[in-house]
XYZ file of C-alpha atoms in Angstrom:
60
model
C -14.712 24.347 7.326
C -14.959 25.627 3.973
C -16.434 23.976 1.251
C -14.662 23.610 -2.302
C -15.872 22.610 -5.709
C -13.405 20.193 -7.642
C -14.178 19.569 -11.532
C -12.150 17.450 -13.606
C -10.935 19.245 -16.869
C -8.457 16.791 -18.311
C -8.324 13.103 -18.930
C -6.564 10.677 -16.880
C -5.917 8.383 -19.690
C -2.253 7.386 -19.575
C -2.110 8.820 -15.988
C -0.614 6.737 -13.274
C -3.029 4.247 -11.318
C -2.817 6.420 -8.113
C -4.146 9.341 -9.941
C -7.004 7.462 -11.378
C -7.864 6.059 -7.863
C -7.819 9.248 -6.551
C -10.225 10.727 -8.921
C -12.691 7.759 -8.253
C -12.238 8.309 -4.445
C -13.185 12.224 -4.526
C -16.114 10.801 -6.607
C -15.265 12.225 -10.142
C -15.836 9.569 -12.878
C -15.311 11.793 -16.340
C -14.338 15.000 -17.662
C -16.915 17.772 -16.652
C -17.784 15.834 -13.433
C -17.813 18.317 -10.276
C -18.328 17.165 -6.724
C -18.555 19.592 -3.681
C -16.437 18.790 -0.705
C -15.199 20.194 2.602
C -11.619 21.181 2.531
C -10.132 18.566 4.880
C -6.310 17.830 5.084
C -7.225 14.257 3.332
C -9.046 16.215 0.539
C -6.212 18.783 0.196
C -3.692 15.886 -0.335
C -5.920 14.073 -3.034
C -6.316 17.315 -4.814
C -2.519 18.086 -4.599
C -2.188 14.569 -6.309
C -4.261 15.202 -9.248
C -4.031 19.338 -9.431
C -3.036 19.260 -13.028
C -6.158 17.126 -14.189
C -8.733 19.351 -12.005
C -9.931 22.784 -11.144
C -11.021 23.867 -7.710
C -13.050 26.647 -6.520
C -14.406 27.857 -3.229
C -18.141 27.540 -2.880
C -20.340 29.686 -0.203
């Protein structure tokens, strides 16, 4: 499995509750926070939900 780095770049204020919950589930709490996760179908779905709030980059 490949690993990806997810970084929050936009605020979730005014967003839907499921988007706030998705960021929490990913382990992101505030703008600028980053997490490294394995790219599983579950994580890919979470990223799709909040793709307008985060940037994603591949990690070696």
